[in-house]
Amino acid sequence: MARYPERLYFPTELRKDEHGKTREIDVPKPRPRSLFRRFHRFWQRSFRAHGNAHGGVRGRSCFTSARQHLGRKYVETRDVSDCYPSISTEDVQRHLRDKGFRCDVAWVLSRLLTVHGRIPTGSPLSSDALNVVMERADNIVGSFCGRHGMSASRVYDDFVVSHNRTEEAGRPGQIVEGCFEDMGLKTNPRKRKNSGFQPNSRLQFVHGLIVNSKRGTRIAPKQRSKAVSAAESYVRSARSVSPDSLEMVAEKRRTAFGWMCHCRQAELGPAKHLRRLIDAGDRHVARALSAAGLATHKRRWWVFSKRMHPSRVADEWRRNARCKL
């Protein structure tokens, strides 16, 4: 597998993100993906991530990272421009050797963690590879912040430092940029301009969350509107559900439910409102299924599994309708 890593992936796809930027996506094939997930769990158990790393680490997330910066006077953020494609296989191998691995083990691991000479976007192991490469920067930034009473965290390539020291304003960002330069990486100029230095006189965003209040993290207005719109769209579709639209309604429910799970991790968010909207949509669909004489397993008609799939429920709905005719 390490000798021919390209065989483990589907052909590279080009996708545009929300900012219109084209990214190269490398998706592992089903069998290698299963092995990579096992390897990811083994890596999480065997090698403890740096305390500042919150991305791709079990029990941590962007919410745990943002909670370290609540109610601070200044928040400074930096991230890498084209992070994954900018880190080569040789870079990963060198950092593995610095971490203490033997040369042959580092060679094998570096080729399992990369493909086409770079860290892939879409592999279960990408976050592990990035955490290995960023460990030295975590040590430097963490040491500086510890000496000056600052809080530091990182989610993937997104470094965040918060503090109350006016005399040190701007210096943490320079330290992070220096670490990027030492690794041969470039700082994202758009991120540095938009949210590189955030005083508490305006909204402070950390990983898309608002951290001005000491009460807890708050969902950003743009994300809040997307979540509420997704839930309201599900309710509208559920009111006029039919056998032909049941799969589409189930997909909308999955989207709304995903937003609810995301929002309820924040202390201040629309999770309860989303729950009420989803329950309202469920009642509409349940009444339509009951009128058609259908009784689903635990009323979970939205589950996409072999045992219960919306397409099966829709087929049974059509059969019952034909029998009545």
Rosetta silent file (secondary structure, phi, psi, omega in degrees, C-alpha in Angstrom):
SEQUENCE: MARYPERLYFPTELRKDEHGKTREIDVPKPRPRSLFRRFHRFWQRSFRAHGNAHGGVRGRSCFTSARQHLGRKYVETRDVSDCYPSISTEDVQRHLRDKGFRCDVAWVLSRLLTVHGRIPTGSPLSSDALNVVMERADNIVGSFCGRHGMSASRVYDDFVVSHNRTEEAGRPGQIVEGCFEDMGLKTNPRKRKNSGFQPNSRLQFVHGLIVNSKRGTRIAPKQRSKAVSAAESYVRSARSVSPDSLEMVAEKRRTAFGWMCHCRQAELGPAKHLRRLIDAGDRHVARALSAAGLATHKRRWWVFSKRMHPSRVADEWRRNARCKL
SCORE:     score description
SCORE:     0.000 S_00000001
   1 L     0.000  -40.279 -179.255    0.000    0.000    0.000 S_00000001
   2 L   -71.711  -28.293 -178.758    2.795    2.439    0.810 S_00000001
   3 L   -73.524  -35.233 -179.011    4.626    1.640   -2.431 S_00000001
   4 L  -128.465   69.610 -176.930    1.632    2.414   -4.658 S_00000001
   5 H   -67.245  -24.642 -178.502   -0.647    4.809   -2.715 S_00000001
   6 H   -63.754  -25.740 -179.966   -2.290    6.136   -5.901 S_00000001
   7 H   -71.323  -15.057 -176.836   -4.043    2.783   -6.334 S_00000001
   8 H   -86.424   -6.969 -172.978   -5.903    3.324   -3.063 S_00000001
   9 E  -121.537  152.375  168.406   -7.761    6.441   -4.265 S_00000001
  10 L   -70.564  163.529  176.216  -10.320    7.342   -6.872 S_00000001
  11 L   -56.322  145.770 -177.769   -9.190    9.828   -9.562 S_00000001
  12 L   -61.986  133.137  177.462   -8.728   13.345   -8.208 S_00000001
  13 E  -106.367  147.491  175.559  -11.858   15.532   -8.363 S_00000001
  14 E  -106.387  119.312 -179.336  -11.928   19.312   -8.692 S_00000001
  15 E  -127.643  147.826  177.396  -14.575   20.976   -6.528 S_00000001
  16 E   -98.398  135.584  177.677  -15.351   24.611   -5.787 S_00000001
  17 L   -87.395 -173.771 -176.415  -15.849   25.737   -2.204 S_00000001
  18 L   -66.220  -19.331  178.253  -18.200   28.468   -0.952 S_00000001
  19 L   -93.284    4.407  179.464  -15.605   31.126   -1.834 S_00000001
  20 L    82.849    8.569 -179.480  -15.365   29.919   -5.448 S_00000001
  21 L   -87.361  135.552 -179.512  -11.917   28.418   -4.938 S_00000001
  22 E   -85.471  130.140  179.884  -11.161   25.134   -6.726 S_00000001
  23 E  -122.815  148.462  177.326   -9.808   22.348   -4.526 S_00000001
  24 E   -91.480  119.236 -177.068   -8.390   18.936   -5.372 S_00000001
  25 E  -108.464  124.876  177.767  -10.351   16.199   -3.589 S_00000001
  26 L  -115.836  110.726 -177.423   -8.831   12.711   -3.222 S_00000001
  27 L  -104.441  125.345  178.412  -11.343   10.137   -1.948 S_00000001
  28 E   -67.643  152.610  174.566  -10.069    6.680   -0.889 S_00000001
  29 L   -70.163  162.867 -171.624  -11.699    3.594   -2.337 S_00000001
  30 H   -55.312  -49.313 -178.472  -14.042    1.644   -0.005 S_00000001
  31 H   -65.334  -49.651  175.299  -11.589   -1.006    1.204 S_00000001
  32 H   -61.084  -34.146  179.334   -8.652    1.381    1.812 S_00000001
  33 H   -61.991  -41.219  177.709  -11.051    3.859    3.453 S_00000001
  34 H   -62.889  -41.703  178.117  -12.047    1.203    5.984 S_00000001
  35 H   -66.784  -38.885  179.040   -8.376    0.436    6.705 S_00000001
  36 H   -63.748  -38.024  178.174   -7.563    4.132    6.994 S_00000001
  37 H   -65.706  -39.679  175.424  -10.327    4.572    9.573 S_00000001
  38 H   -63.003  -41.966  179.394   -8.911    1.709   11.630 S_00000001
  39 H   -65.152  -38.371  177.854   -5.466    3.246   11.347 S_00000001
  40 H   -61.580  -43.931  178.523   -6.887    6.639   12.397 S_00000001
  41 H   -64.993  -39.692  176.707   -8.400    5.093   15.550 S_00000001
  42 H   -62.315  -43.411 -179.447   -5.112    3.324   16.304 S_00000001
  43 H   -63.024  -40.416  179.246   -3.189    6.579   15.859 S_00000001
  44 H   -64.033  -37.104  179.651   -5.577    8.415   18.204 S_00000001
  45 H   -73.772  -37.388 -168.173   -5.105    5.751   20.888 S_00000001
  46 H   -91.042  -28.411 -174.543   -1.343    5.382   20.557 S_00000001
  47 L  -127.731  112.052 -178.006   -0.084    8.940   19.987 S_00000001
  48 L   -72.120  130.082  178.252   -1.427   11.795   22.060 S_00000001
  49 L   -73.881  159.603  177.151   -2.035   14.971   20.076 S_00000001
  50 L   -60.678  149.083 -177.516   -0.665   18.313   21.217 S_00000001
  51 L   -62.352  -24.978  179.513   -2.826   20.099   23.767 S_00000001
  52 L   -84.149  -12.628 -176.703   -3.473   22.982   21.352 S_00000001
  53 E   -83.101  125.276  179.373   -4.710   20.677   18.553 S_00000001
  54 L  -122.731   -7.798 -179.777   -8.505   20.404   18.346 S_00000001
  55 L   -96.215  128.188 -179.749   -9.037   19.331   14.727 S_00000001
  56 L    71.219   22.601 -179.889   -9.170   15.619   13.988 S_00000001
  57 L  -118.416  132.541 -177.241   -8.666   14.753   17.674 S_00000001
  58 L   -62.821  133.724  179.644  -11.085   12.539   19.544 S_00000001
  59 L    82.528    0.194  178.800  -13.157   14.434   22.106 S_00000001
  60 L  -126.733  158.898 -178.840  -12.225   17.839   20.673 S_00000001
  61 L  -159.901 -175.378  176.085  -13.784   20.058   18.022 S_00000001
  62 H   -64.938  -25.097  178.996  -14.032   23.642   16.869 S_00000001
  63 H   -72.573  -43.102  177.578  -16.390   24.248   19.820 S_00000001
  64 H   -64.939  -31.978  176.489  -13.834   23.108   22.417 S_00000001
  65 H   -70.073  -44.453 -177.461  -11.281   25.335   20.718 S_00000001
  66 H   -66.044  -30.779 -178.146  -13.567   28.377   20.650 S_00000001
  67 H   -65.987  -18.430  178.496  -14.455   28.013   24.350 S_00000001
  68 H   -76.761   -8.475 -173.634  -10.840   28.813   25.255 S_00000001
  69 H  -120.663   22.966 -177.549  -11.222   32.319   23.819 S_00000001
  70 L   -73.235  132.543  172.164  -14.472   33.504   25.398 S_00000001
  71 L    67.694   23.406  178.227  -14.628   37.120   26.548 S_00000001
  72 L   -86.626  156.448 -177.226  -11.041   38.045   25.667 S_00000001
  73 L   -72.854  -37.683 -179.184  -10.037   41.569   24.709 S_00000001
  74 E  -132.188  141.524  174.182   -8.171   40.546   21.545 S_00000001
  75 E  -129.356  125.909  179.679   -8.450   37.524   19.247 S_00000001
  76 E  -121.283  131.785 -177.573   -5.847   36.879   16.546 S_00000001
  77 E  -128.749  146.716  174.152   -6.210   34.179   13.885 S_00000001
  78 E  -146.536  145.768  170.683   -3.988   32.874   11.101 S_00000001
  79 L  -143.735  171.299 -172.793   -4.249   29.933    8.750 S_00000001
  80 E   -91.358  140.033  174.971   -2.268   28.466    5.851 S_00000001
  81 L   -81.365  124.526 -177.569   -3.017   29.214    2.224 S_00000001
  82 L    51.928   59.992 -170.413   -3.632   25.932    0.317 S_00000001
  83 H   -62.020  -61.470 -173.491   -2.562   23.961    3.370 S_00000001
  84 H   -59.296  -48.248  178.862   -2.919   20.315    2.336 S_00000001
  85 H   -65.568  -19.382 -176.452   -1.418   20.635   -1.179 S_00000001
  86 H   -81.539  -13.357 -177.501    1.463   22.690    0.248 S_00000001
  87 L  -102.507  118.449 -174.517    2.715   19.876    2.535 S_00000001
  88 E   -90.571  169.977  176.894    4.708   17.227    0.659 S_00000001
  89 H   -61.278  -39.611  179.496    5.418   13.604    1.445 S_00000001
  90 H   -64.532  -35.316  176.993    9.011   14.512    2.318 S_00000001
  91 H   -63.296  -45.311  179.203    7.775   17.100    4.838 S_00000001
  92 H   -62.768  -42.641 -179.905    5.624   14.496    6.587 S_00000001
  93 H   -62.845  -40.650 -179.629    8.504   12.000    6.583 S_00000001
  94 H   -65.481  -41.330  179.784   10.898   14.559    8.078 S_00000001
  95 H   -70.432  -31.771  175.267    8.494   15.468   10.890 S_00000001
  96 H   -65.348  -39.427  177.471    7.865   11.786   11.630 S_00000001
  97 H   -67.257  -38.378  175.943   11.612   11.267   12.021 S_00000001
  98 H   -64.744  -28.372  179.377   11.801   14.311   14.297 S_00000001
  99 H   -75.387  -15.084  175.898    8.984   12.743   16.316 S_00000001
 100 L   118.183    2.120  179.402   11.192    9.674   16.924 S_00000001
 101 L   -76.523  150.227  174.889   10.193    7.164   14.243 S_00000001
 102 L   -67.972  163.365 -176.013   12.841    5.076   12.507 S_00000001
 103 H   -62.152  -44.095 -177.642   13.688    5.926    8.903 S_00000001
 104 H   -69.526  -38.199  178.049   11.947    2.888    7.389 S_00000001
 105 H   -66.866  -41.612  178.433    8.821    3.360    9.540 S_00000001
 106 H   -63.110  -35.810  178.519    8.698    7.070    8.698 S_00000001
 107 H   -64.084  -46.507 -179.093    8.970    6.191    4.982 S_00000001
 108 H   -64.601  -48.220 -177.185    6.021    3.794    5.154 S_00000001
 109 H   -63.251  -40.919 -177.552    3.845    6.110    7.276 S_00000001
 110 H   -64.007  -30.921  179.498    4.541    9.183    5.142 S_00000001
 111 H   -85.891  -19.242  170.740    3.335    7.364    2.025 S_00000001
 112 H   -79.454  -30.055 -177.701    0.239    6.071    3.737 S_00000001
 113 H   -84.793  -10.298 -177.019   -0.573    9.573    4.992 S_00000001
 114 L  -131.051  168.146  174.580   -0.096   11.228    1.580 S_00000001
 115 E  -153.700  145.946 -177.286   -0.927   10.663   -2.087 S_00000001
 116 L    56.260   29.692  177.135    0.365   12.313   -5.272 S_00000001
 117 L    75.950   17.668 -178.864    3.155   13.783   -3.145 S_00000001
 118 E  -150.854  167.080  173.910    0.821   15.771   -0.862 S_00000001
 119 L   -73.248  126.651 -177.738   -1.628   15.413    2.021 S_00000001
 120 L   -76.911  149.224  171.818   -4.980   14.442    0.454 S_00000001
 121 L   -97.652  106.602 -178.115   -8.187   16.361    1.052 S_00000001
 122 L   127.377   -1.153  179.534  -10.806   13.710    1.826 S_00000001
 123 L   -96.389  145.088  176.105   -8.820   10.976    3.557 S_00000001
 124 L   -62.643  -17.419 -177.062   -9.493    9.888    7.184 S_00000001
 125 L   -96.052   -2.239 -175.301   -5.739   10.223    7.797 S_00000001
 126 H   -62.126  -42.179 -179.041   -5.347   13.808    6.572 S_00000001
 127 H   -66.111  -35.313  178.025   -5.887   15.344   10.007 S_00000001
 128 H   -65.531  -42.609  178.266   -3.336   12.971   11.579 S_00000001
 129 H   -62.583  -42.574 -179.127   -0.727   13.933    8.988 S_00000001
 130 H   -66.765  -38.626  179.124   -1.404   17.632    9.515 S_00000001
 131 H   -64.986  -33.595  176.338   -1.196   17.319   13.313 S_00000001
 132 H   -65.356  -45.036 -177.321    2.223   15.670   12.951 S_00000001
 133 H   -68.503  -36.200 -175.330    3.501   18.490   10.728 S_00000001
 134 L   -86.608    0.736 -175.195    2.037   21.243   12.920 S_00000001
 135 H   -63.882  -39.331  178.939    3.307   19.857   16.228 S_00000001
 136 H   -64.446  -41.822  176.961    6.477   21.972   16.199 S_00000001
 137 H   -64.407  -37.561  176.656    4.446   25.137   15.521 S_00000001
 138 H   -60.668  -40.362  179.915    2.075   24.137   18.348 S_00000001
 139 H   -65.322  -42.738 -178.256    5.055   23.908   20.706 S_00000001
 140 H   -67.133  -49.138 -178.820    6.421   27.321   19.707 S_00000001
 141 H   -66.391  -41.493  179.566    3.074   29.125   19.854 S_00000001
 142 H   -64.438  -37.712  178.419    2.044   27.323   23.050 S_00000001
 143 H   -66.209  -42.596  179.216    5.330   28.207   24.758 S_00000001
 144 H   -64.144  -45.954 -178.050    5.001   31.884   23.838 S_00000001
 145 H   -67.241  -35.226  178.108    1.372   32.062   24.965 S_00000001
 146 H   -64.014  -37.044 -179.910    2.122   30.244   28.205 S_00000001
 147 H   -71.345  -25.971 -174.237    4.791   32.781   29.148 S_00000001
 148 L  -110.755   11.805  176.270    2.472   35.728   28.460 S_00000001
 149 L    68.876   33.466  179.845   -0.795   34.402   29.900 S_00000001
 150 L  -105.300  164.309  176.445   -2.499   33.929   26.538 S_00000001
 151 E  -109.762  134.913 -178.608   -4.772   31.166   25.250 S_00000001
 152 E  -132.811  145.539  175.795   -3.885   29.296   22.059 S_00000001
 153 E  -155.072  164.598  179.709   -5.623   26.587   20.042 S_00000001
 154 E  -145.094  132.591  171.383   -5.564   25.132   16.541 S_00000001
 155 E  -117.766  106.373 -174.051   -8.215   23.443   14.404 S_00000001
 156 L    59.699 -113.534 -179.236   -6.429   21.841   11.440 S_00000001
 157 L  -102.519   10.358 -175.859   -4.417   24.760    9.987 S_00000001
 158 E   -97.057  104.452  178.455   -6.409   27.498   11.761 S_00000001
 159 E   -90.598  137.310  178.820   -4.375   28.991   14.650 S_00000001
 160 E  -132.876  131.959  176.128   -6.179   31.156   17.215 S_00000001
 161 E  -130.954  131.793  177.667   -4.603   33.192   20.040 S_00000001
 162 E  -127.679  148.349 -177.536   -6.589   35.340   22.488 S_00000001
 163 E  -164.625  174.273  178.096   -5.339   37.643   25.242 S_00000001
 164 L  -119.273   14.436 -174.241   -5.968   40.837   27.217 S_00000001
 165 L   -96.281  105.716 -179.023   -2.505   42.385   26.812 S_00000001
 166 H   -65.311  -35.350 -177.733   -2.717   45.610   24.804 S_00000001
 167 H   -69.245  -19.664  179.892    1.072   45.961   24.686 S_00000001
 168 H  -102.493    9.879 -176.563    1.373   42.553   22.973 S_00000001
 169 L   -61.246  128.850  179.771   -1.383   43.149   20.405 S_00000001
 170 L    92.944  -21.500 -176.573   -0.373   41.801   17.000 S_00000001
 171 H   -71.476  -39.876  177.647    2.677   39.887   18.199 S_00000001
 172 H   -57.369  -39.439  176.972    1.034   36.412   18.446 S_00000001
 173 H   -61.760  -37.398  177.615    0.035   36.646   14.781 S_00000001
 174 H   -66.986  -36.452  177.515    3.638   37.420   13.877 S_00000001
 175 H   -63.385  -44.061 -179.733    4.833   34.380   15.839 S_00000001
 176 H   -65.032  -43.612  179.182    2.420   32.120   13.951 S_00000001
 177 H   -62.963  -35.752  175.967    3.424   33.587   10.594 S_00000001
 178 H   -62.905  -38.778  176.408    7.084   32.998   11.498 S_00000001
 179 H   -63.597  -40.681  178.108    6.301   29.329   12.132 S_00000001
 180 H   -62.156  -43.422 -179.834    4.630   29.100    8.736 S_00000001
 181 H   -62.983  -39.706  178.869    7.672   30.625    7.045 S_00000001
 182 H   -63.060  -30.062  179.207   10.013   28.175    8.760 S_00000001
 183 L   -90.808    1.158 -179.616    7.926   25.295    7.350 S_00000001
 184 L    76.884   25.926 -178.787    7.822   26.822    3.870 S_00000001
 185 L  -109.663  157.252 -179.019    4.099   27.625    4.078 S_00000001
 186 L  -108.727  141.297  177.512    2.253   30.822    3.161 S_00000001
 187 E   -76.890  140.221  178.353   -0.227   32.688    5.348 S_00000001
 188 L   -69.717  112.516 -176.583   -3.747   33.097    3.971 S_00000001
 189 H   -69.333  -32.674 -179.668   -3.970   36.841    3.165 S_00000001
 190 H   -66.215  -43.341  179.205   -7.787   36.894    3.041 S_00000001
 191 H   -66.189  -38.623  179.796   -8.091   35.387    6.527 S_00000001
 192 H   -65.967  -36.007 -179.532   -5.443   37.745    7.895 S_00000001
 193 H   -73.407  -42.347 -173.794   -7.271   40.781    6.471 S_00000001
 194 H   -79.341  -42.522 -174.730  -10.796   39.774    7.546 S_00000001
 195 H  -138.845   23.308 -179.464  -10.198   38.262   10.979 S_00000001
 196 L   -65.420  -38.616  178.692   -6.471   38.418   11.655 S_00000001
 197 E  -134.513  117.177 -174.586   -6.905   40.908   14.528 S_00000001
 198 E  -126.564  105.774  173.435  -10.285   41.180   16.272 S_00000001
 199 E   -77.934  163.283 -177.785  -10.809   43.513   19.258 S_00000001
 200 L   -76.563    0.991  175.944  -13.818   42.996   21.500 S_00000001
 201 L   -74.603  -11.138  174.817  -15.352   46.241   20.232 S_00000001
 202 L  -133.959  175.768  179.903  -16.771   44.188   17.332 S_00000001
 203 L   -64.148  130.958  178.837  -17.913   40.605   16.861 S_00000001
 204 L  -103.735  120.170 -177.467  -15.055   38.158   17.369 S_00000001
 205 E  -106.072  130.456  174.921  -15.262   35.054   15.189 S_00000001
 206 E  -130.259  112.518 -178.345  -13.384   31.829   15.976 S_00000001
 207 L    55.929   37.307  179.626  -13.995   28.936   13.562 S_00000001
 208 L    80.260    6.232  179.331  -17.269   30.560   12.525 S_00000001
 209 E  -113.485  148.086  179.443  -18.451   30.965   16.148 S_00000001
 210 E   -92.217  128.860 -173.019  -18.898   34.216   18.083 S_00000001
 211 L  -122.352   21.898 -179.169  -16.855   34.327   21.315 S_00000001
 212 L   -65.812  -36.582 -173.945  -17.505   37.840   22.665 S_00000001
 213 L   -91.018  140.037  175.202  -19.587   36.646   25.621 S_00000001
 214 L   -73.826  -10.865  179.885  -18.175   34.731   28.580 S_00000001
 215 L   -68.279  -27.381  179.691  -21.490   32.873   28.791 S_00000001
 216 L   152.273  177.828  179.885  -20.481   30.642   25.901 S_00000001
 217 L   -74.526  151.190 -179.147  -20.092   30.283   22.161 S_00000001
 218 E  -130.355  138.284  179.103  -22.768   31.655   19.843 S_00000001
 219 E   -67.303  135.690  179.941  -23.705   30.550   16.338 S_00000001
 220 L   -65.013  149.243 -177.789  -22.830   33.142   13.696 S_00000001
 221 H   -56.541  -39.064 -179.207  -25.819   34.931   12.060 S_00000001
 222 H   -64.695  -44.237  177.898  -25.053   33.490    8.613 S_00000001
 223 H   -67.371  -36.385  179.038  -24.962   29.918    9.913 S_00000001
 224 H   -61.941  -43.978 -179.844  -28.050   30.542   12.030 S_00000001
 225 H   -66.286  -37.547  177.516  -30.045   31.697    9.009 S_00000001
 226 H   -64.102  -42.139 -178.838  -28.910   28.670    6.980 S_00000001
 227 H   -65.221  -46.103 -179.555  -29.944   26.294    9.759 S_00000001
 228 H   -65.923  -38.658  178.502  -33.381   27.860   10.230 S_00000001
 229 H   -63.744  -39.860  178.498  -33.959   27.971    6.464 S_00000001
 230 H   -63.853  -42.028  179.728  -33.121   24.267    6.159 S_00000001
 231 H   -68.403  -40.819  178.578  -35.573   23.368    8.953 S_00000001
 232 H   -66.805  -36.211  176.080  -38.336   25.557    7.531 S_00000001
 233 H   -63.493  -37.925  176.874  -37.808   24.040    4.081 S_00000001
 234 H   -63.965  -42.754 -179.942  -38.260   20.592    5.600 S_00000001
 235 H   -63.214  -43.211  179.316  -41.550   21.624    7.259 S_00000001
 236 H   -62.164  -41.902  179.744  -42.900   23.070    4.001 S_00000001
 237 H   -69.162  -34.673 -178.355  -42.036   19.894    2.097 S_00000001
 238 H   -67.767  -28.736 -178.922  -43.499   17.681    4.834 S_00000001
 239 H   -66.001  -30.288 -178.861  -46.891   19.393    4.591 S_00000001
 240 L  -117.292   36.498 -176.228  -47.325   18.214    0.995 S_00000001
 241 L   -67.359  146.982  178.639  -45.439   14.910    1.181 S_00000001
 242 L  -145.531  170.229  178.109  -46.274   12.208   -1.352 S_00000001
 243 L   -57.482  -34.963 -178.408  -44.760    8.856   -2.401 S_00000001
 244 L   -74.853  -24.807 -177.030  -42.757   10.618   -5.125 S_00000001
 245 L  -105.246    3.870 -174.301  -41.346   13.272   -2.768 S_00000001
 246 H   -64.878  -41.215  179.361  -40.713   11.139    0.329 S_00000001
 247 H   -64.492  -40.401  178.239  -37.009   10.564   -0.420 S_00000001
 248 H   -64.291  -40.019  178.165  -36.489   14.274   -1.039 S_00000001
 249 H   -64.738  -40.384  178.063  -38.254   15.108    2.230 S_00000001
 250 H   -62.880  -38.030  178.436  -36.064   12.577    4.067 S_00000001
 251 H   -66.834  -39.390  177.480  -32.944   14.206    2.628 S_00000001
 252 H   -65.390  -35.089  177.871  -34.149   17.632    3.776 S_00000001
 253 H   -66.019  -39.716  177.871  -34.736   16.202    7.233 S_00000001
 254 H   -61.008  -41.360  179.121  -31.159   14.895    7.332 S_00000001
 255 H   -64.138  -46.866 -179.776  -29.866   18.348    6.445 S_00000001
 256 H   -64.110  -40.059  179.549  -31.991   20.059    9.097 S_00000001
 257 H   -66.080  -37.511  176.424  -31.052   17.451   11.703 S_00000001
 258 H   -62.449  -41.381  176.472  -27.357   17.919   10.912 S_00000001
 259 H   -63.578  -39.219 -179.962  -27.673   21.647   11.459 S_00000001
 260 H   -63.737  -43.353  179.041  -29.456   21.014   14.758 S_00000001
 261 H   -62.972  -35.648  177.499  -26.668   18.698   15.957 S_00000001
 262 H   -68.054  -46.063 -174.229  -24.129   21.355   15.016 S_00000001
 263 H   -71.156  -30.044 -176.483  -25.978   24.213   16.714 S_00000001
 264 L   -75.521   -6.832  173.957  -26.699   22.400   19.974 S_00000001
 265 L   -77.516  -17.114  177.058  -22.964   22.149   20.675 S_00000001
 266 L   -89.926  148.618  178.859  -22.958   25.914   21.213 S_00000001
 267 L   -69.958  -32.885 -178.140  -24.203   27.417   24.455 S_00000001
 268 E  -122.707  103.865 -177.483  -26.139   30.145   22.586 S_00000001
 269 L  -164.469  176.136 -175.781  -27.838   28.923   19.435 S_00000001
 270 L   -90.433   27.541 -174.071  -31.137   28.028   17.709 S_00000001
 271 H   -61.145  -42.655 -178.443  -31.011   24.301   18.560 S_00000001
 272 H   -66.114  -40.256  177.598  -34.342   24.271   20.449 S_00000001
 273 H   -63.824  -40.836  178.066  -36.112   26.157   17.670 S_00000001
 274 H   -64.687  -38.452  178.746  -34.722   23.723   15.101 S_00000001
 275 H   -62.542  -40.860  179.202  -35.893   20.779   17.212 S_00000001
 276 H   -65.603  -40.942  178.999  -39.434   22.170   17.290 S_00000001
 277 H   -65.501  -42.228  179.316  -39.467   22.672   13.512 S_00000001
 278 H   -64.032  -42.314  177.770  -38.180   19.151   12.872 S_00000001
 279 H   -62.359  -37.667  178.347  -40.800   17.677   15.213 S_00000001
 280 H   -64.205  -43.549  176.995  -43.509   19.637   13.393 S_00000001
 281 H   -63.712  -39.290  177.705  -42.360   18.253   10.059 S_00000001
 282 H   -61.003  -37.736  179.790  -42.251   14.723   11.488 S_00000001
 283 H   -66.220  -39.505  178.348  -45.866   15.053   12.609 S_00000001
 284 H   -61.553  -46.133 -178.953  -46.985   16.089    9.140 S_00000001
 285 H   -68.413  -38.565 -179.696  -45.301   13.080    7.522 S_00000001
 286 H   -62.068  -39.994  178.190  -46.526   10.710   10.262 S_00000001
 287 H   -65.204  -39.520  179.566  -50.130   11.778    9.644 S_00000001
 288 H   -66.428  -40.099  178.998  -49.737   11.234    5.890 S_00000001
 289 H   -69.229  -38.568  178.786  -48.251    7.758    6.415 S_00000001
 290 H   -65.104  -39.223  177.707  -50.942    6.842    8.931 S_00000001
 291 H   -65.637  -26.984  178.337  -53.663    7.896    6.489 S_00000001
 292 L   -86.950    0.127  178.866  -52.033    5.641    3.883 S_00000001
 293 L    77.998   28.929 -178.623  -52.083    2.695    6.288 S_00000001
 294 L  -107.054  138.126  176.089  -48.317    2.516    6.792 S_00000001
 295 L  -127.743  102.374 -178.299  -46.599    1.649   10.058 S_00000001
 296 L   -82.552  164.420  179.900  -42.820    2.130    9.859 S_00000001
 297 H   -66.267  111.808 -178.533  -40.274    0.648   12.244 S_00000001
 298 H    55.075   24.939  177.849  -40.406    2.897   15.321 S_00000001
 299 H    61.344   20.686 -178.818  -41.888    5.543   12.955 S_00000001
 300 L   -96.410   72.752 -177.631  -38.375    6.211   11.646 S_00000001
 301 L   -74.610  -13.748 -173.359  -39.242    6.565    7.964 S_00000001
 302 L   -90.846   -1.410 -173.769  -36.253    8.864    7.320 S_00000001
 303 L   -76.022  126.568  177.236  -33.503    6.293    8.024 S_00000001
 304 L   -93.565   82.988  179.716  -31.287    5.534    5.016 S_00000001
 305 L  -143.099  174.450 -179.605  -30.404    1.908    5.815 S_00000001
 306 L   -67.417  -36.576 -177.219  -31.050   -1.580    4.457 S_00000001
 307 L   -73.192  -41.214 -177.121  -33.768   -2.262    7.004 S_00000001
 308 L  -138.786  114.671 -179.215  -35.656    0.977    6.580 S_00000001
 309 L  -132.083  140.701 -179.665  -35.182    3.264    3.567 S_00000001
 310 H   -55.257  -32.933  179.389  -37.487    6.045    2.372 S_00000001
 311 H   -64.387  -36.737  177.334  -37.655    4.454   -1.080 S_00000001
 312 H   -66.636  -42.580  178.104  -39.079    1.256    0.452 S_00000001
 313 H   -62.538  -40.448  179.670  -41.673    3.221    2.400 S_00000001
 314 H   -64.838  -40.746  178.104  -42.600    5.107   -0.777 S_00000001
 315 H   -62.446  -42.413  178.405  -42.999    1.842   -2.738 S_00000001
 316 H   -66.434  -36.116  176.900  -45.272    0.437   -0.068 S_00000001
 317 H   -61.160  -43.853  178.897  -47.231    3.685   -0.056 S_00000001
 318 H   -65.032  -40.288  179.552  -47.805    3.360   -3.814 S_00000001
 319 H   -63.422  -43.150  178.171  -48.882   -0.274   -3.481 S_00000001
 320 H   -62.834  -37.704  179.753  -51.429    0.616   -0.801 S_00000001
 321 H   -66.583  -38.634  178.181  -52.769    3.427   -2.970 S_00000001
 322 H   -68.374  -36.916  179.022  -53.217    1.063   -5.937 S_00000001
 323 H   -63.908  -38.710  179.490  -54.961   -1.527   -3.745 S_00000001
 324 H   -65.591  -34.110  178.721  -57.465    1.086   -2.562 S_00000001
 325 L   -70.134    0.000    0.000  -58.237    1.985   -6.157 S_00000001
